[in-house]
Structures are given as structure tokens and as C-alpha cells.
Coordinates of C-alpha atoms and ligand atoms in Angstrom, one line a residue:
M1 CA -34.6 -59.4 -26.1
S2 CA -36.7 -58.7 -29.3
R3 CA -35.5 -59.5 -33.0
F4 CA -36.7 -57.6 -36.0
L5 CA -36.3 -58.6 -39.7
I6 CA -35.7 -55.7 -42.0
I7 CA -36.4 -55.8 -45.8
N8 CA -35.1 -53.1 -48.2
P9 CA -35.8 -53.8 -51.8
G10 CA -33.8 -51.7 -54.2
S11 CA -33.7 -51.7 -58.1
T12 CA -30.8 -54.3 -58.2
S13 CA -30.9 -55.9 -54.9
T14 CA -33.0 -56.7 -51.9
K15 CA -31.1 -55.9 -48.6
I16 CA -32.2 -57.8 -45.6
A17 CA -31.0 -57.6 -42.0
L18 CA -31.7 -59.1 -38.6
F19 CA -31.5 -56.8 -35.7
Q20 CA -31.7 -57.5 -31.9
G21 CA -32.4 -55.4 -28.8
E22 CA -34.4 -54.3 -25.8
N23 CA -35.0 -50.7 -27.0
S24 CA -34.6 -48.5 -30.2
W25 CA -31.3 -46.9 -29.0
Q26 CA -29.2 -50.0 -28.5
L27 CA -29.9 -52.3 -31.3
E28 CA -27.4 -55.0 -32.4
E29 CA -27.1 -56.0 -36.1
L30 CA -26.9 -59.9 -36.0
A31 CA -26.6 -60.5 -39.7
S32 CA -27.1 -58.6 -43.0
K33 CA -27.1 -59.6 -46.7
S34 CA -27.7 -58.1 -50.0
L35 CA -29.5 -60.5 -52.5
P36 CA -28.9 -59.4 -56.0
V37 CA -31.6 -59.3 -58.6
E38 CA -29.8 -60.4 -61.8
D39 CA -29.8 -58.1 -64.8
D40 CA -31.8 -60.4 -66.9
V41 CA -34.6 -60.7 -64.1
V42 CA -34.8 -56.8 -64.3
R43 CA -34.9 -56.8 -68.0
R44 CA -37.6 -59.6 -68.2
F45 CA -39.6 -58.1 -65.3
S46 CA -39.4 -54.4 -65.6
D47 CA -42.4 -54.0 -63.3
P48 CA -40.9 -54.7 -59.8
M49 CA -44.0 -56.3 -58.7
E50 CA -43.4 -59.1 -61.2
Q51 CA -40.3 -59.9 -59.3
L52 CA -42.1 -60.4 -56.0
Q53 CA -42.0 -64.1 -55.9
L54 CA -38.3 -64.4 -56.9
R55 CA -37.4 -61.9 -54.2
E56 CA -39.7 -63.5 -51.6
D57 CA -38.1 -67.0 -52.3
A58 CA -34.6 -65.4 -52.1
I59 CA -35.3 -64.1 -48.6
A60 CA -36.9 -67.4 -47.5
G61 CA -34.0 -69.3 -48.4
V62 CA -31.8 -67.1 -46.3
L63 CA -34.0 -67.4 -43.3
T64 CA -34.2 -71.1 -43.8
S65 CA -30.5 -71.7 -44.0
A66 CA -29.7 -69.4 -41.1
A67 CA -32.6 -71.3 -39.0
I68 CA -34.4 -68.1 -38.2
E69 CA -37.7 -69.3 -36.8
H70 CA -38.9 -66.3 -34.9
V71 CA -38.9 -62.4 -35.1
D72 CA -41.0 -60.0 -33.2
A73 CA -41.8 -57.6 -36.1
V74 CA -41.0 -57.2 -39.8
A75 CA -40.2 -53.6 -41.3
G76 CA -40.0 -52.9 -44.9
R77 CA -38.8 -49.9 -46.7
G78 CA -41.9 -47.8 -47.5
G79 CA -42.3 -46.9 -51.2
L80 CA -44.1 -44.2 -53.2
T81 CA -47.1 -43.9 -51.1
R82 CA -49.8 -41.1 -51.0
P83 CA -48.6 -38.0 -49.5
L84 CA -48.1 -38.7 -45.7
E85 CA -46.7 -37.2 -42.5
A86 CA -43.5 -38.8 -41.4
G87 CA -43.8 -41.8 -38.9
S88 CA -44.3 -45.6 -38.8
Y89 CA -47.3 -47.1 -40.5
A90 CA -48.9 -50.6 -40.1
V91 CA -48.9 -52.4 -43.3
S92 CA -52.7 -52.3 -44.3
D93 CA -54.7 -53.4 -47.3
T94 CA -55.0 -49.9 -48.7
L95 CA -51.2 -49.5 -48.6
I96 CA -50.6 -52.8 -50.3
D97 CA -53.2 -51.9 -53.0
D98 CA -51.5 -48.4 -53.7
L99 CA -48.0 -49.8 -53.8
S100 CA -48.9 -53.0 -55.8
H101 CA -50.5 -50.7 -58.5
H102 CA -47.7 -48.2 -58.3
R103 CA -50.6 -45.7 -57.8
F104 CA -48.1 -42.9 -56.9
G105 CA -45.2 -43.9 -59.1
I106 CA -43.1 -47.0 -59.9
H107 CA -40.1 -47.9 -57.8
A108 CA -38.6 -51.2 -56.4
S109 CA -39.1 -49.8 -52.7
N110 CA -42.9 -50.3 -53.4
L111 CA -42.1 -54.1 -52.9
G112 CA -41.0 -53.2 -49.2
A113 CA -44.5 -53.2 -47.6
V114 CA -45.7 -56.2 -49.7
L115 CA -42.7 -58.3 -48.6
A116 CA -42.9 -57.1 -45.0
R117 CA -46.6 -58.3 -44.8
R118 CA -45.7 -61.6 -46.4
F119 CA -42.9 -62.4 -43.9
G120 CA -45.1 -60.8 -41.0
E121 CA -47.8 -63.3 -41.8
R122 CA -45.3 -66.1 -41.9
F123 CA -44.0 -65.3 -38.4
G124 CA -47.4 -64.3 -37.1
V125 CA -46.1 -60.7 -36.1
P126 CA -46.9 -57.0 -37.0
S127 CA -45.5 -55.6 -40.2
L128 CA -44.6 -51.9 -40.8
I129 CA -43.1 -49.4 -42.8
A130 CA -41.4 -46.1 -41.6
D131 CA -40.7 -42.7 -43.2
P132 CA -41.6 -43.8 -46.8
V133 CA -40.6 -42.0 -50.0
G134 CA -44.1 -40.3 -50.0
V135 CA -43.5 -38.4 -46.9
D136 CA -44.8 -34.8 -47.5
Q137 CA -44.0 -31.9 -45.2
F138 CA -44.1 -29.2 -47.9
E139 CA -44.9 -25.6 -47.0
E140 CA -47.8 -24.3 -49.2
E141 CA -45.6 -22.3 -51.5
A142 CA -43.5 -25.4 -52.3
R143 CA -46.4 -27.0 -54.0
Y144 CA -46.8 -24.5 -57.0
S145 CA -45.0 -25.4 -60.2
G146 CA -46.4 -22.8 -62.6
W147 CA -49.2 -25.0 -64.2
P148 CA -52.1 -25.6 -61.9
S149 CA -52.8 -29.1 -62.9
I150 CA -49.2 -30.3 -62.2
P151 CA -48.5 -29.5 -58.6
R152 CA -45.0 -30.2 -57.3
K153 CA -44.8 -33.5 -55.3
S154 CA -42.7 -34.5 -52.4
M155 CA -40.8 -37.7 -53.3
I156 CA -37.8 -38.0 -50.9
H157 CA -35.4 -40.4 -49.2
A158 CA -37.1 -39.5 -46.1
L159 CA -36.0 -42.7 -44.1
N160 CA -32.2 -42.0 -44.5
I161 CA -32.6 -38.1 -44.4
R162 CA -34.6 -38.1 -41.1
S163 CA -32.0 -40.5 -39.6
V164 CA -28.9 -38.5 -40.7
A165 CA -30.7 -35.2 -39.3
R166 CA -30.8 -36.9 -36.0
E167 CA -27.1 -38.0 -36.3
A168 CA -25.9 -34.5 -37.4
A169 CA -28.0 -32.9 -34.7
R170 CA -26.5 -35.2 -32.0
E171 CA -22.9 -34.3 -33.1
M172 CA -23.9 -30.7 -32.8
G173 CA -25.3 -31.2 -29.3
G174 CA -29.0 -31.0 -29.9
S175 CA -31.9 -32.7 -31.5
A176 CA -33.1 -32.4 -35.1
G177 CA -35.8 -29.9 -34.0
D178 CA -33.1 -27.4 -32.8
F179 CA -31.4 -26.8 -36.2
N180 CA -31.9 -25.8 -39.8
F181 CA -30.2 -28.2 -42.3
I182 CA -29.9 -28.7 -46.0
I183 CA -29.6 -32.3 -46.4
A184 CA -28.5 -33.8 -49.8
H185 CA -29.0 -37.6 -50.2
L186 CA -26.7 -38.5 -53.1
G187 CA -27.4 -42.0 -54.4
G188 CA -28.9 -43.7 -57.3
G189 CA -31.6 -41.0 -56.9
I190 CA -30.9 -37.6 -55.4
S191 CA -33.0 -35.7 -52.8
V192 CA -31.9 -32.3 -51.7
T193 CA -34.2 -30.9 -48.8
P194 CA -34.3 -27.8 -46.7
M195 CA -35.0 -29.1 -43.3
R196 CA -36.4 -26.5 -40.9
K197 CA -36.4 -27.6 -37.2
G198 CA -36.8 -31.2 -38.3
R199 CA -39.2 -30.7 -41.1
M200 CA -38.6 -31.3 -44.8
I201 CA -40.3 -28.2 -46.1
D202 CA -39.3 -28.7 -49.7
V203 CA -37.3 -31.1 -51.9
N204 CA -36.6 -31.6 -55.5
N205 CA -38.7 -34.6 -56.3
A206 CA -36.1 -37.3 -56.4
N207 CA -37.7 -38.8 -59.5
E208 CA -38.5 -35.8 -61.6
E209 CA -36.6 -32.6 -60.7
G210 CA -33.3 -31.2 -59.6
P211 CA -29.7 -32.4 -60.4
F212 CA -29.1 -35.3 -62.7
S213 CA -28.2 -38.5 -60.6
P214 CA -26.4 -41.6 -61.5
Q215 CA -29.7 -43.0 -63.1
R216 CA -32.0 -40.0 -63.5
T217 CA -32.2 -37.1 -65.6
G218 CA -33.4 -34.5 -63.0
T219 CA -34.8 -31.4 -64.4
L220 CA -34.7 -31.2 -68.3
P221 CA -35.2 -28.1 -70.7
L222 CA -39.0 -28.1 -71.1
C223 CA -39.2 -27.7 -74.9
G224 CA -36.7 -30.6 -75.5
V225 CA -38.8 -32.9 -73.3
I226 CA -42.0 -32.1 -75.3
D227 CA -40.1 -32.6 -78.5
L228 CA -38.7 -35.9 -77.4
A229 CA -42.2 -37.2 -76.1
F230 CA -43.6 -36.5 -79.6
S231 CA -40.5 -37.8 -81.6
G232 CA -41.7 -41.5 -81.8
E233 CA -38.5 -42.7 -79.8
F234 CA -40.9 -44.0 -77.0
S235 CA -44.0 -46.1 -77.6
S236 CA -45.8 -44.9 -74.4
A237 CA -45.7 -42.4 -71.6
D238 CA -44.6 -45.2 -69.1
E239 CA -41.7 -46.2 -71.4
M240 CA -40.4 -42.7 -71.5
K241 CA -40.8 -42.1 -67.8
R242 CA -39.0 -45.3 -67.0
A243 CA -36.1 -44.2 -69.3
M244 CA -35.9 -40.9 -67.5
V245 CA -35.5 -42.6 -64.1
Q246 CA -33.5 -45.5 -65.0
R247 CA -31.3 -44.6 -68.0
G248 CA -30.6 -40.8 -67.5
G249 CA -27.9 -39.0 -65.8
L250 CA -24.5 -40.7 -65.4
F251 CA -25.8 -43.7 -67.2
A252 CA -26.8 -41.7 -70.2
Y253 CA -23.7 -39.7 -70.4
L254 CA -21.1 -42.4 -69.5
G255 CA -22.8 -45.8 -69.9
T256 CA -22.5 -46.5 -66.1
P257 CA -24.4 -45.5 -63.0
D258 CA -21.7 -46.4 -60.7
G259 CA -19.9 -43.6 -59.0
R260 CA -16.9 -45.8 -58.1
E261 CA -16.3 -46.7 -61.9
V262 CA -16.6 -42.9 -62.8
C263 CA -13.9 -42.1 -60.1
K264 CA -11.7 -44.8 -61.4
R265 CA -11.9 -43.4 -65.0
I266 CA -11.3 -39.8 -63.7
A267 CA -8.2 -41.2 -61.9
A268 CA -7.0 -42.7 -65.1
G269 CA -7.3 -39.3 -66.9
D270 CA -10.7 -39.7 -68.6
Q271 CA -11.5 -36.1 -69.4
R272 CA -15.2 -36.8 -70.5
A273 CA -15.8 -38.7 -67.2
E274 CA -14.4 -35.7 -65.2
S275 CA -16.6 -33.1 -67.1
V276 CA -19.8 -35.1 -66.6
Y277 CA -18.9 -35.7 -62.8
K278 CA -18.3 -32.0 -62.4
A279 CA -21.4 -31.2 -64.1
M280 CA -23.3 -33.3 -61.5
A281 CA -21.5 -31.7 -58.6
Y282 CA -22.4 -28.3 -60.2
Q283 CA -26.1 -29.2 -60.4
I284 CA -26.2 -30.6 -56.9
S285 CA -24.5 -27.5 -55.6
K286 CA -27.1 -25.2 -57.5
E287 CA -29.8 -27.3 -55.8
I288 CA -28.3 -26.8 -52.3
G289 CA -28.0 -23.1 -53.0
A290 CA -31.7 -22.8 -54.0
M291 CA -32.8 -24.6 -50.9
A292 CA -30.7 -22.1 -48.8
T293 CA -33.3 -19.6 -50.0
A294 CA -36.1 -21.7 -48.7
L295 CA -34.5 -21.5 -45.2
K296 CA -33.9 -17.5 -45.8
G297 CA -30.3 -18.3 -45.5
K298 CA -30.5 -19.4 -41.9
V299 CA -28.8 -22.7 -42.3
D300 CA -26.7 -24.5 -39.5
A301 CA -25.1 -27.1 -41.6
V302 CA -25.2 -28.6 -45.1
V303 CA -25.1 -32.4 -44.8
L304 CA -24.1 -34.6 -47.7
T305 CA -25.1 -38.4 -47.3
G306 CA -25.7 -41.5 -49.4
G307 CA -23.3 -43.5 -51.5
L308 CA -21.8 -40.7 -53.6
P309 CA -20.3 -38.2 -51.3
H310 CA -16.6 -39.2 -51.6
P311 CA -13.8 -37.1 -53.2
P312 CA -13.6 -35.7 -55.7
L313 CA -17.4 -35.2 -55.9
S314 CA -17.7 -34.2 -52.2
D315 CA -14.8 -31.6 -52.5
W316 CA -16.3 -30.0 -55.5
I317 CA -19.7 -29.6 -53.7
T318 CA -17.9 -28.4 -50.6
E319 CA -15.9 -25.8 -52.5
R320 CA -19.1 -24.4 -54.0
C321 CA -21.3 -24.6 -50.9
S322 CA -19.1 -23.9 -47.7
W323 CA -20.1 -20.1 -47.9
I324 CA -23.8 -21.3 -47.0
A325 CA -22.8 -23.1 -43.8
P326 CA -20.3 -25.7 -42.8
V327 CA -20.5 -28.9 -44.9
K328 CA -20.8 -32.1 -43.0
I329 CA -20.4 -35.5 -44.7
I330 CA -22.2 -38.4 -43.2
E331 CA -21.6 -41.1 -45.9
G332 CA -23.7 -44.1 -46.6
E333 CA -27.1 -44.7 -45.6
R334 CA -28.9 -45.7 -42.4
E335 CA -32.0 -47.1 -43.9
M336 CA -31.7 -50.6 -42.3
L337 CA -30.9 -49.3 -38.8
A338 CA -33.7 -46.6 -39.2
L339 CA -36.2 -49.3 -40.0
A340 CA -35.0 -51.5 -37.0
Q341 CA -35.4 -48.5 -34.7
A342 CA -39.0 -48.0 -35.9
A343 CA -39.8 -51.6 -35.2
A344 CA -38.2 -51.4 -31.7
R345 CA -40.1 -48.3 -30.9
H346 CA -43.3 -50.1 -31.7
V347 CA -42.5 -53.5 -30.1
C348 CA -40.3 -52.5 -27.2
E349 CA -41.5 -48.9 -26.3
G350 CA -45.3 -49.2 -27.3
E351 CA -45.1 -46.5 -30.0
P352 CA -48.4 -47.0 -31.9
L353 CA -48.4 -47.4 -35.6
L354 CA -50.2 -44.9 -37.8
T355 CA -52.9 -46.1 -40.1
Y356 CA -52.5 -45.5 -43.8
Ligands
ADP401 N1 -16.6 -44.9 -52.6 C1 -17.6 -44.5 -53.6 N2 -17.2 -43.6 -54.4 C2 -17.9 -43.0 -55.3 N3 -19.2 -43.5 -55.5 C3 -19.7 -44.5 -54.7 C4 -18.9 -45.0 -53.7 N4 -19.7 -45.8 -53.0 C5 -20.8 -46.0 -53.6 N5 -20.9 -45.1 -54.6 C6 -22.1 -44.8 -55.5 O1 -23.3 -44.3 -54.8 C7 -24.4 -44.7 -55.7 C8 -25.3 -45.6 -54.8 O2 -25.5 -44.8 -53.7 P1 -26.6 -45.5 -52.6 O3 -26.9 -44.3 -51.7 O4 -26.1 -46.7 -52.1 O5 -27.8 -45.7 -53.5 P2 -29.3 -46.0 -53.4 O6 -29.9 -44.7 -53.4 O7 -29.5 -46.7 -54.8 O8 -29.5 -46.8 -52.3 C9 -23.8 -45.5 -56.9 O9 -23.6 -44.6 -58.0 C10 -22.5 -46.0 -56.3 O10 -21.5 -46.3 -57.4
LIG402 C1 -38.1 -42.1 -55.7 C2 -37.3 -41.8 -54.6 C3 -36.5 -43.0 -53.9 C4 -35.3 -43.3 -54.6 O1 -34.8 -42.5 -55.5 O2 -34.6 -44.4 -54.2 P1 -33.2 -45.0 -54.7 O3 -32.2 -43.9 -54.7 O4 -33.0 -46.0 -53.7 O5 -33.5 -45.4 -56.0

């Protein structure tokens, strides 16, 4: 029986879990914990890499108090890597270097590989990432933006989306390679991808384009962005970029990025909250409609996943999109299990790790 430590750093917490099993399809979750990163820590250390020691100590504390002295591999959520094929990658020096310097963008998930290596070394076992945010399966046409020096980039919730695709396909009696899906991961960030026979051939870049999300602006009217950039409101490009991904969307309109809180306000009759939430559903639906054209209308199912697809949001999206294909809801995210499966495929089934 092998054991796997899984580490998934998000912007406000580090999720950890311990899985056990003899193969990748029968894994038991022995324990899991979400270790919050306090608001004042996020404010003091706005670069997630500055939070590394605090997060490492918090994980070490849990492992010590639970007397966990041995694991067979450590898997971390892969962050904003260079464009890569999907798969499991050994944590290498080059990977650590790219992520620690946020070379392909800043996000807390960049800590995943760094923490996986640190705990892999403590236990003397391999460390890996799987299906990182930088997975790029774009068709050539999807790379054009309209300005040659600004190609479109794939930044996507690949780990959860690929796992959900396998689950949707299983429910439909096949494997992901048998179907065309549009999968919308609706969480703090939003990725809407047309998945053709298992490949994510386009996506709104979850940090820069598409619908607004709980924290992100999504696509903005271009001239307004140029005016804002030169308005003096922001002292650097990095500061403005951080605002667009951390303080946009629901947060900017309603002062909270929490979908549950918005639902409560709507239930209490808050008209403003309802209008903003409906607008988010409208933008998500338009993105799903656009991605249907990437699949030339041949869509077997639209799948909604992540923390947000609950009524009324999921009903509003279903009402607008069910003409495209049946809308399936696979709520929540499977990132921890998907990482444990990747670790088990390597340790128990001998799947080699790719080189970054
Ligand atoms: N039952 C719920 N109803 C509405 N929104 C929810 C519900 N549960 C979680 N959410 C919202 O989902 C979002 C987070 O989704 P999740 O996929 O967990 O995020 P992340 O992408 O940050 O991992 C938050 O806005 C959260 O408030
Ligand atoms: C940058 C894409 C990854 C992402 O948005 O992750 P979260 O939704 O977990 O912030």
C-alpha cells in the first residue's frame, strides 16, 4: 500500500491531503485539511513566494502532529508554467526557477511545485506536478489575438477540467477521447474550454479574458483599459495586473468574491446583487456559446464544474445554453484526487514522469 502527500496552494489557503492505495483507480483519502492563509499575511506578502516559509511550517506542523513519517511521493498543483502538453512532470530545477520567479504569471499555485519538492526531500521520495495551469493544447487558429506581439495564451484549470472530463465521459459510457465537451470551470477564476476528443483546443485565458469571475475582470473594453493604465491610479503595470486578477469581478461590484454570500443577498431581496450575478451568468453563457463554434456545433455535453455552479447561477446558465447540448453539473473540484491519481500512476503503475 502506497501513500501520497498532496499539496494545493490557493490564494487564501493551502489544501493538503493524504491518500493511500495500490493503484490509481482505488485511492482512499485518509485525511485532508485546509490551512488558511490569514488576510494580513496576504496583505503583507502580496508575492505568494514570500509566503513560502509560513506555508511550509503550517504543513510541517500538521504532519508532525499527525505523526506522518513516511509517504511514497509528494504531488503539488502545477502553476503558471511555460506552455506544456498535459501530463505529470517531475519537479526539476528549471520548473522551480520558472515558478519562483513567476516567469509566466503570478499565482499562488506557483508554490505547489516548490512545496512538493521541499516535502519530497524531507521524505526522500519523488515530487511531481500534474496538468499544470500552463497546459497548452491550442489549435493554431486560437493563438491569434489581432496584434502580432500579443499572442493568446492557454492558462487553464487543466487539472480539474481533465478530471471532470473523464468523469462526464464515464457517466456517458465512454472515455474523454470519445466526446466533444464544453467544460466551464467556475471558481475564483473561470476557464471555459472546448474539449475536442479529450483535447482543450481553446480557452479564455483564466487570468486575462472571458467572463468576469468572483475575483477577475475578464475581458474589458480596450480603450477603457488603456485610459485606466495611463490615469495614474496604478503606480506600476504589476500593480494594475494584480488588481485585475484579485480585485475585479464580483469583488469589484459587490465587495465580496464569495458566491455563497451573493446568493444570500439575492435571497434577501438585494436587487444589485441579483443584477451583477445575472450579468456573470450572461457572460459565462456567451463564452460557452462562442466555444460551441470552436467545435463547429458538434457538442455532446456542456459541463459546469467548480465551486459556483449552484442555483440560481447554474439555472440561468442552463436556461441560456441547453440549446447547445445537455448541460451537466459536476460541482466542486477534484484537484486533490487528480494529483493523488497522478502520483499513484507513477509510483504504483510505473508511469514515467515527463521532463520540464
Ligand atoms: N454553495 C455555493 N453556492 C455558491 N457559490 C459557492 C458555493 N460554494 C462555493 N462557492 C463559490 O465558489 C467560488 C470558489 O470556487 P472554487 O472552485 O472552490 O475556487 P478556486 O478556483 O478558488 O479553487 C467562491 O466564490 C465560492 O464562494
Ligand atoms: C490562473 C488560472 C488558475 C486559476 O485561476 O486558479 P484559481 O481559480 O484557483 O485562482
